[in-house]
Amino acid sequence: MKENALGIGLRSELLEALCIQPAREDIDFLEIAPENWMGIGGRKRDQLDILADKYPLIAHGLSLSIADTVPLNVGFIRDVCSFLNDYGISIYSDHLSMCRDSSGYLYDLLPVPRRKENIEYLTGRICQVQDIVGRQLVLENISYYHRYEDQMPEAEFLAAIAEQSGCGLLLDINNVYVNSRNHLEDAVAMVRCLPSNAIVYYHVAGHLELEDGSLLDTHGTKVGEEVVRLGHEVWGWHGPRPLLLERDNQVPSLDELIREVGDVQKSIAAGDRYACSI
Amino acid sequence: MRAQSEAHAPSRMVSETDELCQKIRRRKPSIYSELLRENILEVLKCSFPRFGTALAPGKLDEIASHFLSRHGAKRPQFHHIATEIVEFAHRGHELSKPLICLLEYEWILLSTEIDSARIQAPQLSGNTNWDTSKISLNPTAEIVATPFDITLVDIPVELDGTEQNYVYAVYRTVKHTVVTRSLSYVDYCLIDLIRREGEVAFNALVSAPPVQLTTDAIRQWVIEQSQNGLVICGTEC
């Protein structure tokens, strides 16, 4: 995939429009959550088959739960592998997070305590996943709303895990910004500490500012100007990578979404002021 | 680096992450508690729209909260959250029989919509050789029996045990439409026979003991159900 490729997350709301149009030249790939597509049939499956013939797909998982403390769900990971193979998907990403406890799945992305003594455990699990899926696992930095005590800096933690496991990193620029605002961290310093060679692609998304001034990573608005500015820092420091716009709520039309990701990339690359109207 | 057998998590990591999850499950005030509850509520509303509107005000929120605090979901796929909710409703929540029926019925609609089976287009033509025809059921078909008419907008509040059974076939057509078809006694007998056998020769269907119909009537039944998409009529090779 070319280093300045553009993509959007595939949502049900976009399926019809994407299927009836010829392959568009203004996007290069689609990102799908395998958990929403694995093992299904019917209309949605037919639509996915149509789109897989038109666009390269990236799989971005939600339920791997790489950082929980119960044994990996190996059956599920094998199913993911079959799905990736069936659709010829080479990039498989998920989150450095947990979504499960000993009782079961919670269906959300929860943070892991960032400590040196946890790195070896996590690295072992990442390697186990990579062995099963036969691909590099790419892990995303999440937005988090809970802080454990005495943690190491996030970038240092991510870098150590990437180095020791060989996993890739999916740098979510919006998540870095949201965390920096919510936890009074230096976003630019954080991204500069990440190893460039591990970064596989970037995410951008919109967030919501709550009444108390804290930010919520909603994927429900346009990308904010501050996130674009941080994206410019990232682009300048780590270089171009495929860029994906996530939009999961209040999804606009396909044309609008594709226009937005194109505009965001131009602004990130050039450092131009980005006109964002929410 | 290749993975060795899976190691145990450091004990502090276990205790800290357990504590966070327990707080979320017990709805101690946090963004996560609210987000998770809203996620489950959204699935309930989208997957079970009639069930949601049939409940008393506030009951849906209660189910979402109890699901989080009491249910250990085992399925990672998001389209299976609805399945987990149905399991939870069976085991852990006090719902009336009509509400459980409605929940299960809406789950069957969802499940049929995404069933991985491929459906063949109807193959009957004017030249069909009935002597070599084999009849099978649409692979997505589920037979549903309910103690009230599930297709009505309003469902009964309670049941007194004297209700008659309504029987339906729920299936997906070749054009991906999910159909609920009410079945007569004759329909049910013939479909049950086909379902049990997997595939039945037309002549075997004619001589089936449960119903006494003429060959012409059975032929007409097969043609109609094939056009409806409920049965598939193929020719023996």
Short mmCIF file of C-alpha atoms in Angstrom, two decimals:
data_model
loop_
_atom_site.label_atom_id
_atom_site.label_comp_id
_atom_site.label_asym_id
_atom_site.label_seq_id
_atom_site.Cartn_x
_atom_site.Cartn_y
_atom_site.Cartn_z
CA MET A 1 0.00 0.00 0.00
CA LYS A 2 1.42 3.41 -0.93
CA GLU A 3 2.60 5.50 1.99
CA ASN A 4 0.08 8.30 1.45
CA ALA A 5 -2.90 5.99 0.91
CA LEU A 6 -6.28 7.15 2.14
CA GLY A 7 -8.96 5.00 3.68
CA ILE A 8 -12.26 5.09 5.51
CA GLY A 9 -13.82 2.73 8.00
CA LEU A 10 -16.52 0.57 6.43
CA ARG A 11 -19.86 1.19 8.11
CA SER A 12 -23.22 -0.36 7.25
CA GLU A 13 -24.45 3.12 6.31
CA LEU A 14 -21.87 3.29 3.51
CA LEU A 15 -22.32 -0.18 2.04
CA GLU A 16 -24.96 0.57 -0.54
CA ALA A 17 -23.20 3.63 -1.96
CA LEU A 18 -19.83 1.88 -2.10
CA CYS A 19 -21.27 -1.21 -3.77
CA ILE A 20 -23.14 0.55 -6.56
CA GLN A 21 -20.24 2.83 -7.54
CA PRO A 22 -17.19 1.76 -9.49
CA ALA A 23 -13.99 1.68 -7.40
CA ARG A 24 -13.32 5.28 -6.43
CA GLU A 25 -10.00 6.86 -7.15
CA ASP A 26 -10.15 9.15 -4.13
CA ILE A 27 -9.82 6.34 -1.59
CA ASP A 28 -7.27 3.54 -1.58
CA PHE A 29 -8.54 1.12 1.05
CA LEU A 30 -11.34 0.24 3.43
CA GLU A 31 -10.93 -0.76 7.04
CA ILE A 32 -13.30 -3.33 8.50
CA ALA A 33 -13.87 -4.75 11.97
CA PRO A 34 -13.58 -8.53 11.46
CA GLU A 35 -15.89 -9.11 14.44
CA ASN A 36 -18.73 -7.57 12.44
CA TRP A 37 -18.19 -9.70 9.34
CA MET A 38 -16.76 -13.06 10.31
CA GLY A 39 -18.98 -16.05 9.72
CA ILE A 40 -21.95 -14.13 8.38
CA GLY A 41 -23.88 -14.62 5.19
CA GLY A 42 -26.72 -12.87 3.44
CA ARG A 43 -26.75 -9.42 1.94
CA LYS A 44 -23.92 -8.03 4.07
CA ARG A 45 -21.62 -10.86 3.07
CA ASP A 46 -22.43 -10.36 -0.61
CA GLN A 47 -21.72 -6.65 -0.23
CA LEU A 48 -18.40 -7.34 1.45
CA ASP A 49 -17.47 -9.69 -1.38
CA ILE A 50 -18.25 -6.96 -3.91
CA LEU A 51 -16.16 -4.41 -2.01
CA ALA A 52 -13.26 -6.82 -1.53
CA ASP A 53 -13.02 -7.02 -5.32
CA LYS A 54 -12.86 -3.22 -5.56
CA TYR A 55 -10.67 -2.15 -2.65
CA PRO A 56 -7.83 -3.52 -0.54
CA LEU A 57 -9.09 -4.24 2.98
CA ILE A 58 -7.42 -3.69 6.34
CA ALA A 59 -8.82 -5.62 9.32
CA HIS A 60 -9.11 -3.59 12.49
CA GLY A 61 -10.28 -5.77 15.35
CA LEU A 62 -12.06 -4.86 18.54
CA SER A 63 -12.20 -8.05 20.59
CA LEU A 64 -8.70 -9.52 20.60
CA SER A 65 -8.28 -8.34 24.19
CA ILE A 66 -4.52 -8.81 23.96
CA ALA A 67 -3.96 -7.16 27.35
CA ASP A 68 -6.40 -9.07 29.52
CA THR A 69 -5.22 -11.59 32.11
CA VAL A 70 -7.10 -14.70 31.03
CA PRO A 71 -5.89 -17.12 28.32
CA LEU A 72 -6.17 -15.87 24.75
CA ASN A 73 -9.30 -16.92 22.88
CA VAL A 74 -7.38 -19.10 20.45
CA GLY A 75 -10.48 -20.34 18.62
CA PHE A 76 -11.48 -16.78 17.89
CA ILE A 77 -7.98 -15.85 16.71
CA ARG A 78 -7.99 -18.85 14.36
CA ASP A 79 -11.33 -17.70 12.98
CA VAL A 80 -9.85 -14.23 12.44
CA CYS A 81 -6.95 -15.85 10.59
CA SER A 82 -9.33 -17.74 8.28
CA PHE A 83 -11.22 -14.52 7.61
CA LEU A 84 -7.98 -12.64 6.81
CA ASN A 85 -6.91 -15.43 4.46
CA ASP A 86 -10.30 -15.63 2.76
CA TYR A 87 -10.17 -11.92 1.91
CA GLY A 88 -6.43 -11.68 1.29
CA ILE A 89 -6.01 -9.14 4.09
CA SER A 90 -2.38 -8.54 5.00
CA ILE A 91 -2.72 -5.86 7.70
CA TYR A 92 -4.42 -6.97 10.92
CA SER A 93 -4.68 -4.41 13.67
CA ASP A 94 -6.39 -4.31 17.05
CA HIS A 95 -5.89 -2.32 20.24
CA LEU A 96 -3.40 -2.49 23.08
CA SER A 97 -6.21 -2.93 25.53
CA MET A 98 -8.48 -5.46 27.18
CA CYS A 99 -12.17 -6.01 26.65
CA ARG A 100 -12.66 -9.08 28.84
CA ASP A 101 -12.30 -10.17 32.44
CA SER A 102 -12.57 -13.62 33.98
CA SER A 103 -16.38 -13.39 33.69
CA GLY A 104 -16.46 -12.63 29.98
CA TYR A 105 -16.47 -9.96 27.30
CA LEU A 106 -17.31 -6.35 28.07
CA TYR A 107 -17.36 -5.08 24.47
CA ASP A 108 -15.30 -1.96 25.07
CA LEU A 109 -11.62 -1.07 25.06
CA LEU A 110 -10.16 -0.82 28.55
CA PRO A 111 -6.63 0.28 29.41
CA VAL A 112 -3.82 -1.96 30.60
CA PRO A 113 -1.50 -0.91 33.44
CA ARG A 114 1.66 0.37 31.76
CA ARG A 115 4.43 -1.20 33.82
CA LYS A 116 7.76 -2.76 32.97
CA GLU A 117 6.80 -6.05 34.63
CA ASN A 118 3.79 -6.40 32.29
CA ILE A 119 5.77 -6.05 29.07
CA GLU A 120 7.10 -9.60 28.92
CA TYR A 121 3.64 -11.04 29.52
CA LEU A 122 2.10 -8.89 26.79
CA THR A 123 4.95 -9.57 24.40
CA GLY A 124 4.44 -13.31 24.80
CA ARG A 125 0.77 -13.00 23.97
CA ILE A 126 1.43 -10.79 20.95
CA CYS A 127 3.90 -13.35 19.63
CA GLN A 128 1.34 -16.10 20.18
CA VAL A 129 -1.23 -14.16 18.13
CA GLN A 130 1.32 -13.45 15.39
CA ASP A 131 2.15 -17.14 15.22
CA ILE A 132 -1.51 -18.08 14.85
CA VAL A 133 -2.47 -15.47 12.26
CA GLY A 134 0.83 -15.73 10.39
CA ARG A 135 1.11 -11.96 10.18
CA GLN A 136 2.46 -9.06 12.13
CA LEU A 137 -0.07 -7.83 14.67
CA VAL A 138 -0.51 -4.06 14.57
CA LEU A 139 -1.61 -2.45 17.83
CA GLU A 140 -3.34 0.86 18.34
CA ASN A 141 -2.88 3.27 21.23
CA ILE A 142 -6.32 3.70 22.81
CA SER A 143 -7.99 6.68 24.39
CA TYR A 144 -8.26 5.92 28.09
CA TYR A 145 -10.42 7.31 30.87
CA HIS A 146 -8.85 5.46 33.78
CA ARG A 147 -5.36 5.86 35.15
CA TYR A 148 -3.54 3.21 37.12
CA GLU A 149 -0.93 4.36 39.62
CA ASP A 150 2.80 4.52 38.91
CA GLN A 151 2.67 3.91 35.20
CA MET A 152 5.47 4.37 32.69
CA PRO A 153 4.93 6.86 29.85
CA GLU A 154 2.67 5.48 27.16
CA ALA A 155 5.13 5.98 24.29
CA GLU A 156 7.91 4.22 26.19
CA PHE A 157 5.57 1.32 26.91
CA LEU A 158 4.41 1.05 23.29
CA ALA A 159 7.98 1.29 22.00
CA ALA A 160 9.19 -1.48 24.32
CA ILE A 161 6.34 -3.76 23.31
CA ALA A 162 6.88 -3.10 19.60
CA GLU A 163 10.59 -3.71 19.91
CA GLN A 164 10.30 -6.93 21.91
CA SER A 165 7.37 -8.49 20.05
CA GLY A 166 7.96 -7.23 16.54
CA CYS A 167 4.39 -5.95 16.41
CA GLY A 168 3.52 -2.86 14.42
CA LEU A 169 1.90 0.28 15.75
CA LEU A 170 -1.26 1.94 14.56
CA LEU A 171 -0.91 5.51 15.74
CA ASP A 172 -4.30 6.99 16.47
CA ILE A 173 -3.62 10.71 16.42
CA ASN A 174 -6.99 11.62 17.88
CA ASN A 175 -6.44 9.25 20.81
CA VAL A 176 -3.09 10.87 21.56
CA TYR A 177 -4.75 14.27 21.54
CA VAL A 178 -7.72 13.17 23.68
CA ASN A 179 -5.39 11.58 26.25
CA SER A 180 -3.15 14.63 26.32
CA ARG A 181 -6.10 16.86 27.12
CA ASN A 182 -7.72 14.54 29.64
CA HIS A 183 -4.53 13.61 31.48
CA LEU A 184 -2.47 16.78 30.94
CA GLU A 185 0.20 15.02 28.89
CA ASP A 186 2.46 16.39 26.17
CA ALA A 187 1.05 14.99 22.91
CA VAL A 188 3.97 16.05 20.73
CA ALA A 189 6.51 14.57 23.11
CA MET A 190 4.50 11.36 23.21
CA VAL A 191 4.45 10.86 19.44
CA ARG A 192 8.13 11.76 19.11
CA CYS A 193 9.05 8.95 21.50
CA LEU A 194 7.45 6.32 19.29
CA PRO A 195 9.69 4.26 16.97
CA SER A 196 9.03 5.44 13.40
CA ASN A 197 9.90 2.11 11.88
CA ALA A 198 7.13 0.36 13.84
CA ILE A 199 4.33 2.69 12.73
CA VAL A 200 2.23 1.00 10.04
CA TYR A 201 -0.60 3.49 9.59
CA TYR A 202 -2.44 6.40 11.17
CA HIS A 203 -5.97 6.91 12.40
CA VAL A 204 -7.76 10.22 12.68
CA ALA A 205 -11.23 10.79 14.10
CA GLY A 206 -13.43 13.34 15.78
CA HIS A 207 -14.09 13.68 19.49
CA LEU A 208 -16.62 15.35 21.74
CA GLU A 209 -15.88 17.93 24.43
CA LEU A 210 -17.95 17.32 27.56
CA GLU A 211 -19.27 20.03 29.87
CA ASP A 212 -16.37 19.58 32.29
CA GLY A 213 -13.90 20.18 29.45
CA SER A 214 -12.79 16.56 29.16
CA LEU A 215 -12.81 14.88 25.76
CA LEU A 216 -14.58 11.72 24.66
CA ASP A 217 -13.34 9.74 21.67
CA THR A 218 -16.71 9.39 19.95
CA HIS A 219 -15.86 9.09 16.24
CA GLY A 220 -19.03 11.09 15.84
CA THR A 221 -17.84 14.48 14.59
CA LYS A 222 -15.44 15.89 12.05
CA VAL A 223 -11.75 15.74 12.84
CA GLY A 224 -10.84 18.66 15.09
CA GLU A 225 -8.33 21.30 14.07
CA GLU A 226 -6.08 20.48 17.05
CA VAL A 227 -5.92 16.85 15.92
CA VAL A 228 -4.93 17.96 12.42
CA ARG A 229 -2.21 20.16 13.90
CA LEU A 230 -0.92 17.21 15.92
CA GLY A 231 -1.16 15.12 12.74
CA HIS A 232 1.14 17.63 11.05
CA GLU A 233 3.68 17.09 13.83
CA VAL A 234 3.35 13.34 13.42
CA TRP A 235 3.71 13.53 9.63
CA GLY A 236 6.77 15.74 9.94
CA TRP A 237 8.42 13.53 12.55
CA HIS A 238 7.56 10.02 11.38
CA GLY A 239 6.77 10.65 7.74
CA PRO A 240 3.75 9.78 5.62
CA ARG A 241 1.76 6.63 6.28
CA PRO A 242 -1.63 5.38 5.09
CA LEU A 243 -4.26 7.53 6.79
CA LEU A 244 -7.67 6.30 7.85
CA LEU A 245 -10.65 8.36 8.95
CA GLU A 246 -12.85 6.67 11.55
CA ARG A 247 -16.47 7.72 11.72
CA ASP A 248 -18.85 5.50 13.67
CA ASN A 249 -21.62 7.85 14.74
CA GLN A 250 -23.65 10.40 12.82
CA VAL A 251 -22.06 9.06 9.67
CA PRO A 252 -22.22 11.58 6.82
CA SER A 253 -22.58 10.73 3.15
CA LEU A 254 -19.83 8.78 1.46
CA ASP A 255 -18.82 11.80 -0.62
CA GLU A 256 -18.57 13.99 2.45
CA LEU A 257 -16.53 11.43 4.35
CA ILE A 258 -14.08 10.91 1.51
CA ARG A 259 -13.76 14.65 1.01
CA GLU A 260 -12.97 15.03 4.70
CA VAL A 261 -10.20 12.42 4.79
CA GLY A 262 -8.66 13.98 1.67
CA ASP A 263 -8.78 17.45 3.23
CA VAL A 264 -7.34 16.21 6.51
CA GLN A 265 -4.45 14.53 4.73
CA LYS A 266 -3.68 17.65 2.71
CA SER A 267 -3.66 19.79 5.84
CA ILE A 268 -1.59 17.30 7.80
CA ALA A 269 0.96 17.07 5.02
CA ALA A 270 1.17 20.78 4.33
CA GLY A 271 0.55 22.16 7.81
CA ASP A 272 -2.26 24.29 6.43
CA ARG A 273 -5.04 25.53 8.62
CA TYR A 274 -7.82 22.99 8.47
CA ALA A 275 -11.31 24.38 8.19
CA CYS A 276 -13.40 22.26 10.53
CA SER A 277 -17.07 22.97 10.96
CA ILE A 278 -18.79 20.56 13.34
CA MET B 1 10.62 -14.19 18.80
CA ARG B 2 8.24 -17.13 18.85
CA ALA B 3 5.61 -17.53 21.49
CA GLN B 4 6.13 -20.06 24.23
CA SER B 5 3.20 -21.51 26.14
CA GLU B 6 1.10 -18.72 27.54
CA ALA B 7 2.47 -17.21 30.74
CA HIS B 8 0.50 -15.98 33.70
CA ALA B 9 -0.06 -12.27 34.06
CA PRO B 10 1.81 -10.51 36.87
CA SER B 11 -0.34 -10.58 40.01
CA ARG B 12 -0.56 -6.81 40.33
CA MET B 13 -1.79 -6.56 36.74
CA VAL B 14 -4.45 -9.18 37.50
CA SER B 15 -5.69 -7.42 40.63
CA GLU B 16 -5.72 -3.95 39.06
CA THR B 17 -7.52 -4.96 35.89
CA ASP B 18 -10.00 -7.10 37.85
CA GLU B 19 -10.74 -4.15 40.08
CA LEU B 20 -11.39 -1.89 37.09
CA CYS B 21 -13.70 -4.43 35.45
CA GLN B 22 -15.59 -5.06 38.67
CA LYS B 23 -16.15 -1.34 39.14
CA ILE B 24 -17.50 -1.11 35.61
CA ARG B 25 -19.73 -4.14 36.01
CA ARG B 26 -21.08 -2.89 39.33
CA ARG B 27 -21.78 0.48 37.79
CA LYS B 28 -19.51 2.47 40.05
CA PRO B 29 -19.58 5.95 38.52
CA SER B 30 -17.18 6.14 35.60
CA ILE B 31 -17.22 6.97 31.91
CA TYR B 32 -16.71 3.27 31.14
CA SER B 33 -19.78 2.17 33.11
CA GLU B 34 -21.90 4.61 31.18
CA LEU B 35 -20.34 3.82 27.80
CA LEU B 36 -20.75 0.08 28.23
CA ARG B 37 -24.30 0.36 29.44
CA GLU B 38 -25.11 2.63 26.47
CA ASN B 39 -23.50 0.12 24.09
CA ILE B 40 -25.68 -2.69 25.41
CA LEU B 41 -28.74 -0.47 25.40
CA GLU B 42 -28.07 0.39 21.77
CA VAL B 43 -27.83 -3.29 20.83
CA LEU B 44 -31.09 -3.98 22.67
CA LYS B 45 -32.88 -1.18 20.84
CA CYS B 46 -31.49 -2.01 17.40
CA SER B 47 -31.65 -5.79 17.58
CA PHE B 48 -34.93 -6.14 19.48
CA PRO B 49 -37.05 -3.14 18.50
CA ARG B 50 -40.45 -4.70 19.28
CA PHE B 51 -39.20 -6.19 22.53
CA GLY B 52 -37.90 -2.77 23.56
CA THR B 53 -41.20 -1.04 22.95
CA ALA B 54 -43.19 -3.83 24.66
CA LEU B 55 -41.32 -3.35 27.94
CA ALA B 56 -42.39 -1.06 30.74
CA PRO B 57 -40.54 2.29 30.88
CA GLY B 58 -37.11 1.94 32.44
CA LYS B 59 -37.02 -1.84 32.05
CA LEU B 60 -34.68 -1.74 29.07
CA ASP B 61 -32.12 0.26 31.07
CA GLU B 62 -32.47 -2.23 33.90
CA ILE B 63 -31.80 -5.16 31.56
CA ALA B 64 -28.71 -3.41 30.13
CA SER B 65 -27.37 -2.77 33.64
CA HIS B 66 -28.08 -6.30 34.83
CA PHE B 67 -26.54 -7.75 31.68
CA LEU B 68 -23.30 -5.94 32.49
CA SER B 69 -23.25 -6.81 36.15
CA ARG B 70 -24.46 -10.42 35.97
CA HIS B 71 -23.66 -11.88 32.58
CA GLY B 72 -20.36 -13.34 31.44
CA ALA B 73 -20.46 -12.98 27.65
CA LYS B 74 -18.43 -15.65 25.86
CA ARG B 75 -18.73 -14.52 22.25
CA PRO B 76 -16.28 -11.89 20.96
CA GLN B 77 -18.14 -11.12 17.74
CA PHE B 78 -20.26 -8.02 18.01
CA HIS B 79 -23.14 -9.53 16.06
CA HIS B 80 -23.36 -12.10 18.86
CA ILE B 81 -24.08 -9.54 21.60
CA ALA B 82 -27.74 -10.12 20.74
CA THR B 83 -27.21 -13.87 21.27
CA GLU B 84 -25.64 -13.16 24.66
CA ILE B 85 -28.62 -11.00 25.60
CA VAL B 86 -31.02 -13.83 24.75
CA GLU B 87 -28.97 -16.27 26.86
CA PHE B 88 -28.95 -13.78 29.71
CA ALA B 89 -32.70 -13.28 29.47
CA HIS B 90 -33.20 -17.03 29.80
CA ARG B 91 -30.92 -17.47 32.75
CA GLY B 92 -30.82 -14.29 34.67
CA HIS B 93 -33.75 -12.02 34.14
CA GLU B 94 -37.37 -12.19 35.11
CA LEU B 95 -39.34 -11.66 31.94
CA SER B 96 -42.81 -12.87 31.12
CA LYS B 97 -43.23 -15.77 28.70
CA PRO B 98 -44.64 -13.53 25.93
CA LEU B 99 -41.67 -11.18 26.25
CA ILE B 100 -39.20 -14.07 26.08
CA CYS B 101 -41.03 -15.36 22.99
CA LEU B 102 -40.79 -11.96 21.35
CA LEU B 103 -37.09 -11.64 22.22
CA GLU B 104 -36.35 -15.08 20.78
CA TYR B 105 -38.37 -14.37 17.67
CA GLU B 106 -36.51 -11.12 16.99
CA TRP B 107 -33.23 -12.94 17.58
CA ILE B 108 -34.25 -15.56 15.00
CA LEU B 109 -34.96 -12.76 12.51
CA LEU B 110 -31.46 -11.38 13.08
CA SER B 111 -29.83 -14.75 12.99
CA THR B 112 -31.62 -15.68 9.76
CA GLU B 113 -30.58 -12.41 8.14
CA ILE B 114 -26.87 -13.19 8.61
CA ASP B 115 -27.02 -16.99 8.41
CA SER B 116 -23.95 -18.07 6.47
CA ALA B 117 -25.87 -20.56 4.29
CA ARG B 118 -26.10 -19.89 0.57
CA ILE B 119 -29.59 -20.09 -0.89
CA GLN B 120 -30.31 -21.51 -4.31
CA ALA B 121 -32.70 -19.75 -6.64
CA PRO B 122 -35.95 -21.67 -7.37
CA GLN B 123 -35.30 -24.25 -10.09
CA LEU B 124 -38.79 -25.42 -10.91
CA SER B 125 -39.89 -25.08 -14.47
CA GLY B 126 -42.64 -26.43 -16.68
CA ASN B 127 -40.34 -29.32 -17.57
CA THR B 128 -39.75 -30.51 -14.02
CA ASN B 129 -39.50 -34.27 -13.86
CA TRP B 130 -41.32 -34.94 -10.60
CA ASP B 131 -40.24 -38.57 -10.51
CA THR B 132 -36.62 -37.52 -10.00
CA SER B 133 -37.24 -34.36 -8.00
CA LYS B 134 -35.72 -33.96 -4.56
CA ILE B 135 -37.18 -31.52 -2.09
CA SER B 136 -35.13 -29.87 0.63
CA LEU B 137 -35.74 -27.06 3.05
CA ASN B 138 -34.29 -23.57 2.63
CA PRO B 139 -31.06 -23.93 4.67
CA THR B 140 -31.81 -20.77 6.67
CA ALA B 141 -35.31 -21.91 7.69
CA GLU B 142 -36.23 -22.06 11.36
CA ILE B 143 -39.58 -23.37 12.60
CA VAL B 144 -40.97 -21.17 15.35
CA ALA B 145 -43.93 -21.99 17.60
CA THR B 146 -45.43 -19.27 19.79
CA PRO B 147 -48.48 -19.26 22.08
CA PHE B 148 -49.81 -16.09 20.45
CA ASP B 149 -49.76 -14.48 17.02
CA ILE B 150 -46.21 -13.10 16.89
CA THR B 151 -46.98 -11.03 13.81
CA LEU B 152 -49.43 -8.80 15.70
CA VAL B 153 -48.14 -5.48 16.96
CA ASP B 154 -49.33 -6.03 20.54
CA ILE B 155 -48.38 -9.11 22.48
CA PRO B 156 -50.32 -10.45 25.49
CA VAL B 157 -49.14 -9.34 28.93
CA GLU B 158 -49.30 -12.86 30.35
CA LEU B 159 -50.39 -16.35 29.30
CA ASP B 160 -52.86 -18.61 31.10
CA GLY B 161 -51.79 -21.89 29.52
CA THR B 162 -54.89 -22.34 27.37
CA GLU B 163 -53.50 -20.60 24.30
CA GLN B 164 -53.20 -22.35 20.97
CA ASN B 165 -49.83 -22.63 19.26
CA TYR B 166 -49.02 -20.52 16.24
CA VAL B 167 -46.40 -22.05 13.99
CA TYR B 168 -44.21 -20.13 11.54
CA ALA B 169 -41.29 -20.67 9.24
CA VAL B 170 -38.69 -17.90 9.33
CA TYR B 171 -36.25 -17.94 6.44
CA ARG B 172 -34.20 -15.77 4.10
CA THR B 173 -35.03 -15.68 0.39
CA VAL B 174 -32.52 -15.69 -2.41
CA LYS B 175 -32.99 -11.89 -2.55
CA HIS B 176 -32.02 -11.65 1.13
CA THR B 177 -35.47 -10.81 2.43
CA VAL B 178 -36.26 -12.38 5.80
CA VAL B 179 -39.76 -13.84 5.69
CA THR B 180 -42.06 -14.99 8.49
CA ARG B 181 -44.62 -17.39 7.00
CA SER B 182 -47.50 -18.75 9.02
CA LEU B 183 -47.76 -22.53 8.65
CA SER B 184 -50.90 -24.62 8.49
CA TYR B 185 -50.99 -28.11 9.97
CA VAL B 186 -50.37 -29.64 6.54
CA ASP B 187 -47.48 -27.23 5.89
CA TYR B 188 -45.95 -28.11 9.22
CA CYS B 189 -46.22 -31.89 8.66
CA LEU B 190 -44.62 -31.75 5.23
CA ILE B 191 -41.89 -29.33 6.30
CA ASP B 192 -41.14 -31.36 9.40
CA LEU B 193 -40.73 -34.46 7.23
CA ILE B 194 -38.38 -32.65 4.84
CA ARG B 195 -36.44 -31.18 7.75
CA ARG B 196 -36.00 -34.55 9.46
CA GLU B 197 -34.89 -36.29 6.27
CA GLY B 198 -32.75 -33.44 4.95
CA GLU B 199 -33.85 -34.19 1.42
CA VAL B 200 -36.96 -36.02 0.28
CA ALA B 201 -37.91 -37.44 -3.12
CA PHE B 202 -41.16 -36.00 -4.41
CA ASN B 203 -42.66 -39.47 -4.53
CA ALA B 204 -41.77 -40.06 -0.88
CA LEU B 205 -43.52 -36.83 0.02
CA VAL B 206 -46.64 -38.03 -1.79
CA SER B 207 -46.68 -41.25 0.20
CA ALA B 208 -45.83 -39.59 3.51
CA PRO B 209 -48.12 -40.81 6.27
CA PRO B 210 -48.72 -37.54 8.21
CA VAL B 211 -51.00 -36.00 5.61
CA GLN B 212 -53.30 -37.44 3.06
CA LEU B 213 -53.17 -35.25 -0.03
CA THR B 214 -53.47 -36.06 -3.69
CA THR B 215 -50.36 -36.08 -5.84
CA ASP B 216 -51.60 -32.94 -7.58
CA ALA B 217 -52.13 -31.18 -4.25
CA ILE B 218 -48.62 -32.07 -3.04
CA ARG B 219 -47.19 -30.97 -6.38
CA GLN B 220 -49.03 -27.67 -6.06
CA TRP B 221 -47.77 -27.31 -2.49
CA VAL B 222 -44.16 -27.86 -3.59
CA ILE B 223 -44.54 -25.35 -6.41
CA GLU B 224 -45.96 -22.71 -4.07
CA GLN B 225 -43.40 -23.23 -1.33
CA SER B 226 -40.61 -23.26 -3.89
CA GLN B 227 -41.84 -19.95 -5.29
CA ASN B 228 -42.01 -18.62 -1.73
CA GLY B 229 -38.43 -19.76 -1.19
CA LEU B 230 -39.22 -22.04 1.74
CA VAL B 231 -38.32 -25.28 -0.05
CA ILE B 232 -35.80 -26.01 -2.75
CA CYS B 233 -36.70 -28.44 -5.49
CA GLY B 234 -33.79 -30.01 -7.32
CA THR B 235 -33.44 -32.86 -9.74
CA GLU B 236 -31.57 -36.02 -8.88
CA CYS B 237 -28.37 -36.37 -10.83
#
